[in-house]
Short mmCIF file of C-alpha atoms and ligand atoms in Angstrom, two decimals:
data_model
loop_
_atom_site.label_atom_id
_atom_site.label_comp_id
_atom_site.label_asym_id
_atom_site.label_seq_id
_atom_site.Cartn_x
_atom_site.Cartn_y
_atom_site.Cartn_z
CA MET A 1 0.00 0.00 0.00
CA LEU A 2 1.15 3.47 -0.73
CA ILE A 3 -0.65 6.71 -0.01
CA GLU A 4 0.58 9.34 -2.43
CA ASN A 5 -1.21 12.37 -1.09
CA ILE A 6 -4.09 13.66 0.98
CA LYS A 7 -6.31 16.70 0.63
CA ILE A 8 -8.29 17.76 3.67
CA LYS A 9 -11.04 20.35 4.01
CA ASN A 10 -12.87 21.25 7.22
CA PHE A 11 -11.90 18.07 9.03
CA ARG A 12 -11.30 18.52 12.78
CA ASN A 13 -9.09 21.61 13.28
CA ILE A 14 -7.86 21.50 9.67
CA ARG A 15 -9.37 24.17 7.42
CA GLU A 16 -7.56 23.23 4.24
CA LEU A 17 -4.50 21.11 3.68
CA SER A 18 -2.78 19.25 0.89
CA ILE A 19 0.19 16.96 1.50
CA CYS A 20 2.33 14.81 -0.83
CA PHE A 21 3.81 11.95 1.15
CA ASP A 22 7.11 10.13 1.07
CA GLU A 23 7.02 6.51 -0.08
CA LYS A 24 8.57 5.40 3.17
CA MET A 25 8.94 7.62 6.21
CA ASN A 26 6.64 10.54 7.00
CA VAL A 27 7.23 12.34 10.26
CA ILE A 28 4.40 14.58 11.44
CA SER A 29 5.85 16.77 14.10
CA GLY A 30 4.50 19.68 16.13
CA GLU A 31 3.47 20.90 19.55
CA ASN A 32 0.48 19.55 21.44
CA ALA A 33 -3.03 20.14 20.09
CA GLN A 34 -1.91 21.30 16.63
CA GLY A 35 -3.54 18.57 14.50
CA LYS A 36 -1.02 15.72 14.25
CA THR A 37 -3.40 12.99 15.41
CA ASN A 38 -6.14 14.51 13.26
CA ILE A 39 -4.04 13.81 10.15
CA ILE A 40 -3.41 10.20 11.26
CA GLU A 41 -7.14 9.82 11.97
CA ALA A 42 -8.05 11.19 8.52
CA LEU A 43 -5.77 8.57 6.93
CA TRP A 44 -7.00 5.73 9.12
CA LEU A 45 -10.67 6.32 8.28
CA PHE A 46 -9.91 5.33 4.68
CA CYS A 47 -9.47 1.75 5.89
CA GLY A 48 -13.20 1.53 6.43
CA ALA A 49 -12.83 1.23 10.17
CA LYS A 50 -14.20 3.37 12.97
CA SER A 51 -12.04 6.08 14.51
CA PHE A 52 -9.36 4.69 16.83
CA ARG A 53 -10.42 7.44 19.24
CA GLY A 54 -13.96 6.07 19.38
CA ALA A 55 -15.19 9.36 17.90
CA LYS A 56 -18.69 9.83 16.50
CA ASP A 57 -19.13 10.70 12.83
CA SER A 58 -20.49 14.14 13.71
CA SER A 59 -17.31 15.11 15.60
CA PHE A 60 -15.13 15.04 12.47
CA VAL A 61 -16.55 18.18 10.87
CA ARG A 62 -14.66 21.35 11.73
CA PHE A 63 -16.48 23.40 14.37
CA GLY A 64 -18.81 25.91 12.71
CA GLU A 65 -18.85 24.09 9.35
CA LYS A 66 -21.47 21.78 7.86
CA LYS A 67 -19.33 19.49 5.82
CA GLY A 68 -15.79 18.12 5.81
CA VAL A 69 -14.02 16.32 2.97
CA THR A 70 -10.86 14.20 2.80
CA GLU A 71 -9.40 12.74 -0.38
CA ILE A 72 -6.45 10.46 -1.06
CA ASP A 73 -4.68 8.97 -4.04
CA PHE A 74 -3.17 5.59 -3.25
CA PHE A 75 -1.78 2.38 -4.68
CA SER A 76 -3.29 -0.91 -3.63
CA GLY A 77 -2.54 -4.23 -5.35
CA GLY A 78 -0.42 -2.33 -7.86
CA ILE A 79 -3.44 -0.29 -9.02
CA GLU A 80 -3.83 3.43 -8.50
CA HIS A 81 -7.03 4.42 -6.73
CA SER A 82 -8.59 7.56 -5.40
CA ALA A 83 -10.93 7.66 -2.44
CA LYS A 84 -13.01 10.44 -1.00
CA MET A 85 -14.74 10.70 2.34
CA ILE A 86 -17.50 13.16 3.03
CA PHE A 87 -18.30 14.06 6.60
CA GLU A 88 -21.70 15.43 7.36
CA GLU A 89 -24.19 14.14 9.91
CA LYS A 90 -23.11 10.72 8.61
CA ARG A 91 -19.94 9.65 6.88
CA LYS A 92 -19.99 8.69 3.18
CA ALA A 93 -17.26 7.29 1.00
CA GLU A 94 -16.41 7.14 -2.69
CA LEU A 95 -13.89 4.87 -4.34
CA ASP A 96 -12.62 5.78 -7.80
CA GLY A 97 -15.51 8.19 -8.25
CA LYS A 98 -18.25 5.70 -7.26
CA ASN A 99 -20.38 5.97 -4.15
CA LEU A 100 -19.95 3.11 -1.70
CA LYS A 101 -22.89 1.68 0.21
CA THR A 102 -21.08 2.07 3.51
CA THR A 103 -17.68 3.42 4.51
CA GLY A 104 -16.95 -0.14 5.71
CA ASP A 105 -16.75 -1.15 2.03
CA LEU A 106 -13.30 0.46 1.98
CA ALA A 107 -12.05 -2.33 4.25
CA GLY A 108 -9.50 -4.40 2.40
CA VAL A 109 -9.04 -1.80 -0.34
CA LEU A 110 -6.66 0.30 1.70
CA SER A 111 -5.21 -1.56 4.62
CA ALA A 112 -3.40 0.06 7.52
CA VAL A 113 -2.29 -0.67 11.02
CA VAL A 114 -2.57 2.11 13.54
CA PHE A 115 -0.96 2.54 16.92
CA SER A 116 -2.41 5.18 19.21
CA PRO A 117 -1.57 5.90 22.86
CA LEU A 118 -5.02 4.52 23.75
CA ASP A 119 -3.79 1.12 22.59
CA ILE A 120 -2.04 0.60 25.88
CA SER A 121 -5.46 -0.69 26.95
CA LEU A 122 -4.81 -3.65 24.64
CA ALA A 123 -2.60 -5.04 27.36
CA SER A 124 -4.35 -3.63 30.41
CA GLY A 125 -8.00 -2.99 29.53
CA GLY A 126 -11.02 -5.22 29.04
CA PRO A 127 -11.17 -8.08 26.51
CA ASP A 128 -13.37 -6.06 24.12
CA LYS A 129 -10.28 -4.02 23.13
CA ARG A 130 -8.36 -7.17 22.21
CA ARG A 131 -11.29 -8.66 20.31
CA ARG A 132 -11.64 -5.42 18.38
CA PHE A 133 -7.95 -5.44 17.51
CA LEU A 134 -8.29 -8.98 16.09
CA ASP A 135 -11.53 -8.17 14.29
CA THR A 136 -10.16 -4.99 12.67
CA SER A 137 -7.00 -6.77 11.53
CA ILE A 138 -8.82 -9.83 10.19
CA GLY A 139 -11.50 -7.66 8.57
CA GLN A 140 -8.83 -5.88 6.51
CA LEU A 141 -7.63 -9.21 5.17
CA TYR A 142 -11.01 -10.83 4.66
CA PRO A 143 -13.83 -8.30 4.15
CA LYS A 144 -16.28 -11.26 4.39
CA TYR A 145 -15.25 -11.63 8.00
CA ILE A 146 -16.93 -8.29 8.79
CA GLU A 147 -20.20 -9.65 7.42
CA LEU A 148 -19.75 -12.85 9.40
CA LEU A 149 -19.22 -10.82 12.54
CA ARG A 150 -22.24 -8.65 11.82
CA ASN A 151 -24.48 -11.71 11.30
CA TYR A 152 -23.14 -13.28 14.45
CA MET A 153 -23.75 -10.18 16.56
CA ARG A 154 -27.25 -9.82 15.14
CA ALA A 155 -28.09 -13.41 16.16
CA VAL A 156 -26.65 -12.80 19.65
CA MET A 157 -28.80 -9.67 20.04
CA GLN A 158 -31.88 -11.59 18.96
CA ARG A 159 -31.11 -14.40 21.39
CA ASN A 160 -30.53 -11.82 24.14
CA LYS A 161 -34.01 -10.41 23.57
CA ILE A 162 -35.73 -13.78 23.63
CA ILE A 163 -33.69 -15.40 26.37
CA LYS A 164 -35.18 -13.01 28.93
CA GLU A 165 -38.62 -14.51 28.18
CA TYR A 166 -37.43 -18.08 28.50
CA LYS A 167 -37.84 -18.26 32.27
CA TYR A 168 -41.53 -17.31 31.97
CA ASP A 169 -42.32 -18.95 28.68
CA PRO A 170 -40.30 -22.05 27.66
CA SER A 171 -42.16 -22.20 24.35
CA VAL A 172 -39.73 -19.57 23.02
CA SER A 173 -37.26 -22.47 22.65
CA ILE A 174 -38.36 -22.87 19.03
CA MET A 175 -37.04 -19.40 18.26
CA LEU A 176 -33.96 -19.96 20.40
CA ASP A 177 -33.13 -23.06 18.30
CA VAL A 178 -33.00 -20.88 15.19
CA PHE A 179 -30.79 -18.13 16.63
CA GLU A 180 -28.54 -20.53 18.49
CA SER A 181 -27.79 -22.49 15.35
CA GLU A 182 -26.89 -19.21 13.63
CA ILE A 183 -24.68 -18.21 16.57
CA ALA A 184 -22.99 -21.61 16.61
CA GLU A 185 -22.33 -21.68 12.89
CA ASN A 186 -21.01 -18.12 12.54
CA GLY A 187 -19.35 -18.21 15.97
CA GLY A 188 -17.36 -21.34 15.12
CA ARG A 189 -16.01 -19.66 11.99
CA ILE A 190 -15.13 -16.48 13.91
CA ILE A 191 -13.18 -18.51 16.47
CA ASP A 192 -11.28 -20.26 13.65
CA TYR A 193 -10.33 -16.97 12.01
CA ARG A 194 -9.24 -15.44 15.30
CA LYS A 195 -7.22 -18.47 16.41
CA LYS A 196 -5.39 -18.63 13.11
CA PHE A 197 -4.59 -14.93 13.25
CA THR A 198 -3.36 -15.17 16.86
CA GLU A 199 -1.17 -18.15 15.95
CA LYS A 200 0.34 -16.17 13.09
CA LEU A 201 0.93 -13.20 15.42
CA ASN A 202 3.10 -15.50 17.51
CA ASN A 203 5.50 -15.88 14.58
CA TYR A 204 6.46 -12.22 14.95
CA LEU A 205 5.49 -11.08 18.42
CA PRO A 206 8.37 -12.61 20.45
CA GLU A 207 11.04 -11.18 18.16
CA ILE A 208 9.56 -7.69 18.01
CA PHE A 209 8.85 -7.61 21.73
CA SER A 210 12.34 -8.76 22.64
CA GLY A 211 13.77 -6.19 20.21
CA LEU A 212 11.77 -3.54 22.05
CA SER A 213 12.84 -4.78 25.44
CA SER A 214 16.50 -5.31 24.46
CA GLY A 215 16.11 -9.09 24.43
CA LYS A 216 15.46 -9.50 28.13
CA GLU A 217 11.83 -10.57 28.06
CA LYS A 218 9.89 -13.30 26.32
CA ILE A 219 6.28 -12.98 25.24
CA SER A 220 3.64 -15.30 23.87
CA SER A 221 -0.02 -14.81 23.05
CA LEU A 222 -2.87 -17.24 23.29
CA TYR A 223 -6.45 -17.03 22.06
CA VAL A 224 -8.72 -18.01 24.91
CA ALA A 225 -12.12 -19.25 23.71
CA ASN A 226 -14.71 -19.54 26.48
CA CYS A 227 -16.26 -22.33 24.43
CA GLU A 228 -14.81 -24.22 21.46
CA GLY A 229 -16.70 -23.72 18.19
CA THR A 230 -17.73 -27.38 17.97
CA MET A 231 -19.28 -27.27 21.46
CA LEU A 232 -21.04 -23.94 21.01
CA SER A 233 -24.44 -25.26 19.98
CA ALA A 234 -24.68 -27.66 22.94
CA LYS A 235 -23.34 -25.07 25.38
CA LEU A 236 -25.89 -22.43 24.33
CA LYS A 237 -28.69 -24.90 24.93
CA GLU A 238 -27.23 -25.88 28.29
CA LYS A 239 -26.97 -22.22 29.33
CA ARG A 240 -30.54 -21.21 28.45
CA ARG A 241 -31.84 -21.17 31.99
CA GLU A 242 -28.80 -19.40 33.44
CA ASP A 243 -28.74 -16.85 30.59
CA SER A 244 -32.44 -16.23 31.06
CA PHE A 245 -31.74 -14.90 34.54
CA LEU A 246 -28.56 -13.10 33.47
CA GLY A 247 -30.45 -11.48 30.59
CA PHE A 248 -27.70 -12.01 27.99
CA THR A 249 -25.78 -14.68 26.09
CA SER A 250 -22.88 -15.75 28.26
CA VAL A 251 -21.00 -18.01 25.83
CA GLY A 252 -19.55 -17.47 22.39
CA PRO A 253 -16.69 -15.54 20.76
CA HIS A 254 -18.16 -12.19 21.84
CA ARG A 255 -16.85 -13.13 25.30
CA ASP A 256 -13.40 -14.42 24.22
CA ASP A 257 -10.00 -12.94 24.99
CA ILE A 258 -6.30 -13.07 24.14
CA ASP A 259 -3.80 -13.64 26.92
CA PHE A 260 -0.31 -12.17 26.77
CA LEU A 261 2.32 -13.83 28.89
CA ILE A 262 5.60 -12.02 29.59
CA ASN A 263 8.17 -14.49 30.86
CA GLY A 264 5.23 -16.81 31.58
CA VAL A 265 3.29 -14.25 33.64
CA SER A 266 0.10 -12.45 32.55
CA ALA A 267 0.93 -8.96 31.23
CA ARG A 268 -2.52 -7.70 32.20
CA ASN A 269 -2.15 -8.52 35.86
CA TYR A 270 1.54 -8.05 36.43
CA GLY A 271 3.00 -5.97 33.57
CA SER A 272 4.61 -2.58 34.17
CA GLN A 273 3.39 0.51 32.28
CA GLY A 274 6.37 0.32 29.92
CA GLN A 275 5.84 -3.40 29.33
CA LYS A 276 2.19 -2.88 28.51
CA ARG A 277 3.10 -0.16 26.06
CA SER A 278 5.66 -2.45 24.45
CA VAL A 279 3.06 -5.26 24.23
CA ALA A 280 0.67 -2.93 22.43
CA ILE A 281 3.30 -1.65 20.00
CA SER A 282 4.65 -5.13 19.26
CA LEU A 283 1.13 -6.43 18.69
CA LYS A 284 0.45 -3.76 16.12
CA LEU A 285 3.78 -4.27 14.36
CA SER A 286 3.20 -8.04 14.37
CA ALA A 287 -0.27 -7.56 12.86
CA LEU A 288 1.38 -5.58 10.08
CA SER A 289 3.67 -8.51 9.29
CA VAL A 290 0.81 -11.02 9.40
CA ILE A 291 -1.22 -8.90 6.99
CA TYR A 292 1.82 -8.76 4.70
CA GLU A 293 2.37 -12.52 4.98
CA ILE A 294 -1.22 -13.27 3.95
CA SER A 295 -1.94 -10.50 1.46
CA GLY A 296 1.54 -10.03 -0.02
CA GLU A 297 1.28 -6.29 0.55
CA TYR A 298 2.43 -4.17 3.45
CA PRO A 299 -0.34 -2.18 5.09
CA VAL A 300 0.33 1.48 5.73
CA CYS A 301 1.77 1.94 9.21
CA LEU A 302 0.28 4.77 11.29
CA LEU A 303 2.08 5.44 14.56
CA ASP A 304 0.58 8.15 16.70
CA ASP A 305 2.74 9.28 19.59
CA VAL A 306 4.60 5.98 19.71
CA MET A 307 7.85 7.56 20.90
CA SER A 308 6.76 9.07 24.16
CA GLU A 309 7.61 7.14 27.30
CA LEU A 310 10.07 4.92 25.41
CA ASP A 311 13.78 5.09 26.07
CA GLU A 312 16.21 5.83 23.26
CA ASN A 313 16.98 2.19 22.44
CA ARG A 314 13.31 1.36 22.05
CA GLN A 315 12.76 4.42 19.87
CA LYS A 316 15.69 3.42 17.66
CA TYR A 317 14.35 -0.12 17.38
CA ILE A 318 10.97 1.11 16.13
CA LEU A 319 12.41 3.52 13.61
CA ASN A 320 14.66 0.80 12.29
CA HIS A 321 11.87 -1.77 12.20
CA VAL A 322 9.48 0.28 10.06
CA ARG A 323 11.96 1.27 7.36
CA GLU A 324 10.63 -1.12 4.72
CA TRP A 325 7.07 0.12 4.37
CA GLN A 326 5.24 3.44 4.26
CA THR A 327 5.02 4.83 7.76
CA PHE A 328 3.43 7.93 9.27
CA ILE A 329 4.70 8.79 12.68
CA THR A 330 3.73 11.70 14.89
CA CYS A 331 5.95 13.20 17.55
CA CYS A 332 6.31 16.39 19.53
CA ASP A 333 10.06 16.34 19.70
CA PRO A 334 11.58 17.12 16.30
CA SER A 335 14.88 15.55 17.38
CA ASN A 336 13.17 12.16 16.89
CA ALA A 337 12.69 13.12 13.31
CA GLN A 338 16.24 14.30 12.90
CA ARG A 339 17.48 10.82 13.71
CA LEU A 340 15.94 9.60 10.51
CA SER A 341 17.86 9.55 7.33
CA GLY A 342 15.58 10.14 4.36
CA GLY A 343 11.85 10.58 4.48
CA LYS A 344 9.86 13.76 4.86
CA VAL A 345 9.19 15.83 7.94
CA PHE A 346 5.98 17.85 8.20
CA THR A 347 5.55 20.41 10.93
CA VAL A 348 1.95 20.93 11.97
CA ARG A 349 0.79 24.21 13.49
CA ASP A 350 -2.84 25.14 14.10
CA GLY A 351 -4.13 22.62 11.57
CA GLY A 352 -1.69 23.68 8.85
CA ILE A 353 1.60 22.30 7.54
CA PHE A 354 4.81 24.35 7.59
N1 ATP B 401 -14.38 19.04 15.00
C1 ATP B 401 -13.36 19.85 15.36
N2 ATP B 401 -13.31 21.14 14.92
C2 ATP B 401 -12.29 21.95 15.28
N3 ATP B 401 -11.25 21.56 16.05
C3 ATP B 401 -11.24 20.29 16.50
C4 ATP B 401 -12.29 19.37 16.18
N4 ATP B 401 -12.00 18.17 16.76
C5 ATP B 401 -10.83 18.35 17.40
N5 ATP B 401 -10.37 19.60 17.26
C6 ATP B 401 -9.14 20.22 17.81
O1 ATP B 401 -8.02 19.77 17.09
C7 ATP B 401 -6.88 20.09 17.87
C8 ATP B 401 -5.73 19.20 17.52
O2 ATP B 401 -6.02 17.86 17.89
P1 ATP B 401 -4.97 16.69 17.71
O3 ATP B 401 -5.49 15.58 18.52
O4 ATP B 401 -4.73 16.39 16.28
O5 ATP B 401 -3.66 17.29 18.35
P2 ATP B 401 -2.17 16.72 18.35
O6 ATP B 401 -1.34 17.63 17.50
O7 ATP B 401 -2.18 15.30 18.02
O8 ATP B 401 -1.75 16.98 19.86
P3 ATP B 401 -1.01 16.03 20.95
O9 ATP B 401 0.47 16.23 20.72
O10 ATP B 401 -1.44 16.61 22.22
O11 ATP B 401 -1.45 14.64 20.74
C9 ATP B 401 -7.33 20.04 19.31
O12 ATP B 401 -7.09 21.28 19.91
C10 ATP B 401 -8.83 19.79 19.22
O13 ATP B 401 -9.57 20.57 20.13
MG1 MG B 402 -1.99 13.62 19.20
#
């Protein structure tokens, strides 16, 4: 993947901006609150995913304006494309001049991996963050996976509605049979996808993590399914009564997790702040390699504020690691940028580039 340029109008604090990027390293530097993350966010949205800040569509439009527009020219699969995103009450996308049904249809066309400071919650927060990381990564490789996930979640919601009735009215079992078979079928496939992806992550994770921690620590990751796909149908049936009182579906991949073990000990429970940050960064960089391994193309690498809180060796390791593919990296301290040979440095001030 290669993003050649971006044009931005009335997006976040950016009034109007046009940037031609370097094929490899792009450093976006500037003081706090100038618009660095906004540029990374504008690029990331072209992957068809939601904002990594959890922002609502309406928050993208520049204050006081009605409409924002971002446009990029990029290469994907050796073909040049252009994409446009229009931000109004809702977000709309165009690819090569044609309207897309949903912005999610961009998934797989442009693929990217993003690291943001919020990703530290990958190692320390709830399991939903880790599931989302897997789902976003897998969805970029296999757009059908997103549909699978959507169908699965719809069936879970429907079961959740009906299961509450079950304790008063066991005749709803007929409907439960239907939704549970849908959950079991789609859920089993989701677990397969996620397990395979996690196994592939393990081919890269230990090396990147030990590079980041100067070789002192060992890491492994493990997909933890609360119920194996083959057992899902039986387990859902078994749990009907219990779930009826709980009011939700307590088994299935929407309750799964990934465990990270550093030197055999859970990172979530025992990891230091720096270790958790390193876990999150290595996970993202590993995902990039897995996507390359499967698709044959490097995703664009978006690193927001990755340098802060890391010592010089770790910073050097990252800059060295990302040399092969197109990378966008934000930082406050321009001396980080000066360490790089080649590439372009953009200084952001008040939503403009200098
Ligand atoms: N819809 C919007 N309209 C106008 N300004 C906005 C909008 N959304 C966010 N901003 C402003 O954009 C500014 C820059 O935000 P951004 O997160 O890109 O900063 P940053 O350069 O990454 O800073 P930091 O170094 O602190 O991470 C903030 O001051 C924020 O208030
Ligand atoms: Mg920022």
